[in-house]
Amino acid sequence: MLKLGVLVSGGGTNLQAIMDAIDSGVITNAEVGLVISNNPGAYALKRAESRGIPAKCISPKKFENREEFHKALLQELQENKVELVVLAGFLAIPPMIVEAYPNRIINIHPSLIPSFCGVGFYGLHVHEGVLARGVKVSGATVHFVDTGTDTGPIILQKAVEVQQGDTPEVLQRRVMEEAEWKILPKAIDLIANNRVSVQNGKVVID
Ligand code: GAR
């Protein structure tokens, strides 16, 4: 049973999709062992608690510097024997944690990488960028996390149509419903069932 540590900071709809996929059998051989938020007000924490999943806030504000914060995060993951770290709306992850979990951290990003990704492209900003450029197709990507921003090997992607009259909020919701909530659970299931490997920097699915 693969033990997941899900890192969140907001509403937690992707966390919800993971928990629902475990309940319905879309994800097999995995369990959510721990949820960590950097934001004490994250609704995601409540979603975890209501399922009886250990949920903890580790706020950077409680530490003297970023390094101490990062050490506390890593310690929490290791003490709880987390085997796969899932970034579900959590932004930057430091090299210290990436090095401790090589190809064992995945991230959901709300665009088709390499478009609309990298520094500054997160949450609603991604969809604002998509609409400003006028592209007709957007989507979501699940990828392994390396020390860059959204640069790691791509596991799964799904395209979503941009529609005339979309606002960033409307497009965000469509990308979540049609892509994120499907490909993130699917990627976890593939990893939990040992079907994903990284060869020459690229993901191969058996
Ligand atoms: C999701 O749309 C996720 O793709 C995005 O944050 C949102 C979190 O929503 N992540 C990024 O932008 C990472 N670069 P949620 O808390 O409802 O799952």
Short mmCIF file of C-alpha atoms and ligand atoms in Angstrom, two decimals:
data_model
loop_
_atom_site.label_atom_id
_atom_site.label_comp_id
_atom_site.label_asym_id
_atom_site.label_seq_id
_atom_site.Cartn_x
_atom_site.Cartn_y
_atom_site.Cartn_z
CA MET A 1 0.00 0.00 0.00
CA LEU A 2 1.63 3.22 -1.21
CA LYS A 3 1.48 5.90 1.49
CA LEU A 4 0.63 9.32 0.06
CA GLY A 5 1.47 12.65 1.64
CA VAL A 6 -0.71 15.32 0.03
CA LEU A 7 0.51 18.91 0.26
CA VAL A 8 -2.19 21.55 -0.12
CA SER A 9 -2.77 25.22 0.50
CA GLY A 10 -6.29 26.06 -0.65
CA GLY A 11 -9.67 24.56 -1.31
CA GLY A 12 -8.45 21.02 -1.70
CA THR A 13 -10.66 19.91 -4.57
CA ASN A 14 -7.82 17.79 -5.95
CA LEU A 15 -7.35 16.22 -2.52
CA GLN A 16 -11.08 15.47 -2.57
CA ALA A 17 -10.75 13.86 -6.00
CA ILE A 18 -7.95 11.64 -4.66
CA MET A 19 -9.93 10.56 -1.59
CA ASP A 20 -13.03 9.87 -3.71
CA ALA A 21 -10.97 7.87 -6.21
CA ILE A 22 -9.58 5.72 -3.39
CA ASP A 23 -13.12 5.14 -2.07
CA SER A 24 -14.46 4.21 -5.51
CA GLY A 25 -11.53 1.98 -6.46
CA VAL A 26 -10.22 4.23 -9.26
CA ILE A 27 -7.00 4.32 -7.22
CA THR A 28 -5.84 0.97 -5.86
CA ASN A 29 -2.89 0.11 -3.62
CA ALA A 30 -2.61 3.62 -2.15
CA GLU A 31 -3.84 5.47 0.91
CA VAL A 32 -3.64 9.10 2.02
CA GLY A 33 -1.49 8.91 5.13
CA LEU A 34 -1.03 12.60 5.75
CA VAL A 35 -2.20 16.01 4.54
CA ILE A 36 -0.04 19.07 5.12
CA SER A 37 -1.00 22.68 4.46
CA ASN A 38 1.20 25.75 4.68
CA ASN A 39 -1.95 27.80 5.21
CA PRO A 40 -3.92 27.37 8.45
CA GLY A 41 -7.16 28.50 6.75
CA ALA A 42 -7.01 25.91 3.95
CA TYR A 43 -10.38 24.19 3.54
CA ALA A 44 -8.38 21.16 2.39
CA LEU A 45 -7.46 20.52 6.05
CA LYS A 46 -11.15 20.20 6.93
CA ARG A 47 -11.72 17.82 4.02
CA ALA A 48 -8.94 15.55 5.38
CA GLU A 49 -10.13 15.77 9.00
CA SER A 50 -13.68 14.83 8.00
CA ARG A 51 -12.25 11.58 6.61
CA GLY A 52 -10.17 10.92 9.70
CA ILE A 53 -6.93 11.55 7.82
CA PRO A 54 -4.11 13.17 9.86
CA ALA A 55 -3.98 16.81 8.75
CA LYS A 56 -1.43 19.32 9.85
CA CYS A 57 -0.61 22.94 9.16
CA ILE A 58 3.08 23.77 8.89
CA SER A 59 3.19 27.51 8.35
CA PRO A 60 6.39 29.22 7.16
CA LYS A 61 5.47 32.10 9.47
CA LYS A 62 6.23 29.92 12.49
CA PHE A 63 9.90 29.51 11.50
CA GLU A 64 12.87 31.85 11.59
CA ASN A 65 13.72 31.26 7.94
CA ARG A 66 12.76 29.21 4.89
CA GLU A 67 15.36 26.55 5.61
CA GLU A 68 13.89 25.76 9.03
CA PHE A 69 10.43 25.59 7.46
CA HIS A 70 11.66 23.20 4.77
CA LYS A 71 13.40 21.00 7.34
CA ALA A 72 10.18 20.75 9.35
CA LEU A 73 8.22 19.79 6.23
CA LEU A 74 10.71 17.08 5.30
CA GLN A 75 10.82 15.75 8.84
CA GLU A 76 7.02 15.48 8.94
CA LEU A 77 6.97 13.54 5.65
CA GLN A 78 9.72 11.18 6.76
CA GLU A 79 8.36 10.59 10.26
CA ASN A 80 5.02 9.65 8.73
CA LYS A 81 6.75 7.30 6.29
CA VAL A 82 5.30 9.06 3.25
CA GLU A 83 6.36 7.27 0.05
CA LEU A 84 4.82 9.52 -2.62
CA VAL A 85 4.42 13.26 -2.15
CA VAL A 86 1.49 14.77 -4.07
CA LEU A 87 1.47 18.53 -4.60
CA ALA A 88 -2.20 19.46 -4.93
CA GLY A 89 -2.21 23.23 -5.08
CA PHE A 90 1.01 23.60 -3.11
CA LEU A 91 3.49 25.92 -4.79
CA ALA A 92 7.24 25.74 -4.32
CA ILE A 93 8.99 22.66 -2.99
CA PRO A 94 12.67 23.09 -2.03
CA PRO A 95 15.62 21.11 -3.47
CA MET A 96 16.12 19.54 -0.02
CA ILE A 97 12.80 17.69 -0.35
CA VAL A 98 13.20 16.95 -4.08
CA GLU A 99 16.55 15.30 -3.33
CA ALA A 100 15.04 13.21 -0.52
CA TYR A 101 12.22 12.04 -2.85
CA PRO A 102 13.71 11.55 -6.34
CA ASN A 103 10.85 10.90 -8.81
CA ARG A 104 8.62 10.43 -5.77
CA ILE A 105 6.95 13.85 -5.87
CA ILE A 106 4.19 14.65 -8.35
CA ASN A 107 2.45 17.94 -9.09
CA ILE A 108 -0.81 18.87 -10.78
CA HIS A 109 -0.52 21.97 -12.95
CA PRO A 110 -3.56 23.61 -14.60
CA SER A 111 -2.20 23.99 -18.14
CA LEU A 112 -0.66 21.90 -20.90
CA ILE A 113 3.04 22.17 -19.96
CA PRO A 114 5.25 23.69 -21.43
CA SER A 115 2.62 26.38 -22.05
CA PHE A 116 1.58 28.71 -19.24
CA CYS A 117 3.90 27.28 -16.61
CA GLY A 118 6.98 28.30 -14.66
CA VAL A 119 7.50 31.08 -12.15
CA GLY A 120 4.38 33.20 -11.65
CA PHE A 121 2.02 30.75 -13.36
CA TYR A 122 -0.11 29.24 -10.63
CA GLY A 123 -3.79 29.07 -9.79
CA LEU A 124 -5.94 31.65 -11.52
CA HIS A 125 -2.91 33.38 -13.10
CA VAL A 126 -2.55 30.41 -15.45
CA HIS A 127 -6.07 30.81 -16.79
CA GLU A 128 -5.68 34.59 -17.05
CA GLY A 129 -2.61 33.97 -19.21
CA VAL A 130 -4.47 31.47 -21.38
CA LEU A 131 -7.35 33.90 -22.01
CA ALA A 132 -4.99 36.85 -22.60
CA ARG A 133 -3.18 34.87 -25.31
CA GLY A 134 -6.39 33.64 -26.86
CA VAL A 135 -5.42 29.98 -27.18
CA LYS A 136 -8.31 27.66 -27.98
CA VAL A 137 -7.16 24.62 -26.03
CA SER A 138 -5.84 24.45 -22.48
CA GLY A 139 -5.77 21.56 -20.04
CA ALA A 140 -3.83 20.09 -17.15
CA THR A 141 -0.59 18.19 -16.58
CA VAL A 142 0.64 15.80 -13.92
CA HIS A 143 4.42 15.67 -13.75
CA PHE A 144 7.23 14.53 -11.52
CA VAL A 145 8.84 17.36 -9.62
CA ASP A 146 12.49 18.19 -10.11
CA THR A 147 14.39 21.22 -8.85
CA GLY A 148 12.98 23.51 -11.57
CA THR A 149 9.50 25.04 -11.73
CA ASP A 150 7.16 22.75 -13.72
CA THR A 151 10.13 21.21 -15.56
CA GLY A 152 10.02 17.58 -14.42
CA PRO A 153 9.04 14.54 -16.53
CA ILE A 154 5.41 14.65 -17.69
CA ILE A 155 3.25 11.71 -16.58
CA LEU A 156 -0.22 12.55 -17.96
CA GLN A 157 -1.92 15.45 -19.75
CA LYS A 158 -5.49 16.15 -20.75
CA ALA A 159 -6.75 18.87 -23.07
CA VAL A 160 -9.76 21.08 -22.31
CA GLU A 161 -11.48 23.44 -24.74
CA VAL A 162 -11.41 27.16 -24.08
CA GLN A 163 -14.86 28.59 -24.83
CA GLN A 164 -15.87 32.01 -26.02
CA GLY A 165 -16.82 34.23 -23.09
CA ASP A 166 -14.81 32.23 -20.54
CA THR A 167 -13.66 34.10 -17.46
CA PRO A 168 -10.55 32.84 -15.62
CA GLU A 169 -12.84 31.39 -12.94
CA VAL A 170 -15.09 29.57 -15.42
CA LEU A 171 -12.11 28.15 -17.29
CA GLN A 172 -10.41 27.13 -14.03
CA ARG A 173 -13.48 25.15 -13.00
CA ARG A 174 -13.73 23.41 -16.41
CA VAL A 175 -10.04 22.49 -16.34
CA MET A 176 -10.47 21.07 -12.84
CA GLU A 177 -13.61 19.08 -13.65
CA GLU A 178 -12.58 17.77 -17.06
CA ALA A 179 -8.85 17.29 -16.50
CA GLU A 180 -7.29 17.75 -13.06
CA TRP A 181 -9.70 15.60 -11.04
CA LYS A 182 -9.27 12.80 -13.58
CA ILE A 183 -5.57 12.73 -14.38
CA LEU A 184 -4.24 13.26 -10.86
CA PRO A 185 -6.01 10.16 -9.45
CA LYS A 186 -5.11 8.21 -12.59
CA ALA A 187 -1.41 9.10 -12.24
CA ILE A 188 -1.43 8.05 -8.58
CA ASP A 189 -3.04 4.73 -9.49
CA LEU A 190 -0.41 4.11 -12.20
CA ILE A 191 2.42 4.86 -9.76
CA ALA A 192 0.86 2.82 -6.94
CA ASN A 193 0.67 -0.14 -9.29
CA ASN A 194 4.28 0.23 -10.43
CA ARG A 195 3.37 1.12 -14.01
CA VAL A 196 5.40 4.32 -14.25
CA SER A 197 9.13 4.59 -14.80
CA VAL A 198 11.43 7.42 -15.88
CA GLN A 199 13.83 6.56 -18.68
CA ASN A 200 16.22 9.15 -20.10
CA GLY A 201 14.27 11.90 -18.35
CA LYS A 202 10.95 10.83 -19.86
CA VAL A 203 8.05 8.92 -18.37
CA VAL A 204 7.27 5.46 -19.72
CA ILE A 205 3.92 3.86 -18.79
CA ASP A 206 3.59 0.08 -18.99
C1 GAR B 1 -5.40 23.57 -8.86
O1 GAR B 1 -6.03 24.15 -9.97
C2 GAR B 1 -3.98 23.20 -9.21
O2 GAR B 1 -3.85 22.75 -10.53
C3 GAR B 1 -3.26 24.51 -9.00
O3 GAR B 1 -3.84 25.01 -7.81
C4 GAR B 1 -5.21 24.61 -7.74
C5 GAR B 1 -5.48 24.02 -6.38
O4 GAR B 1 -6.87 23.78 -6.22
N1 GAR B 1 -1.84 24.33 -8.90
C6 GAR B 1 -0.96 25.17 -9.46
O5 GAR B 1 -1.27 26.19 -10.04
C7 GAR B 1 0.50 24.74 -9.31
N2 GAR B 1 1.34 25.49 -10.18
P1 GAR B 1 -7.42 22.79 -5.09
O6 GAR B 1 -6.85 23.26 -3.75
O7 GAR B 1 -8.91 22.98 -5.15
O8 GAR B 1 -6.99 21.39 -5.43
#
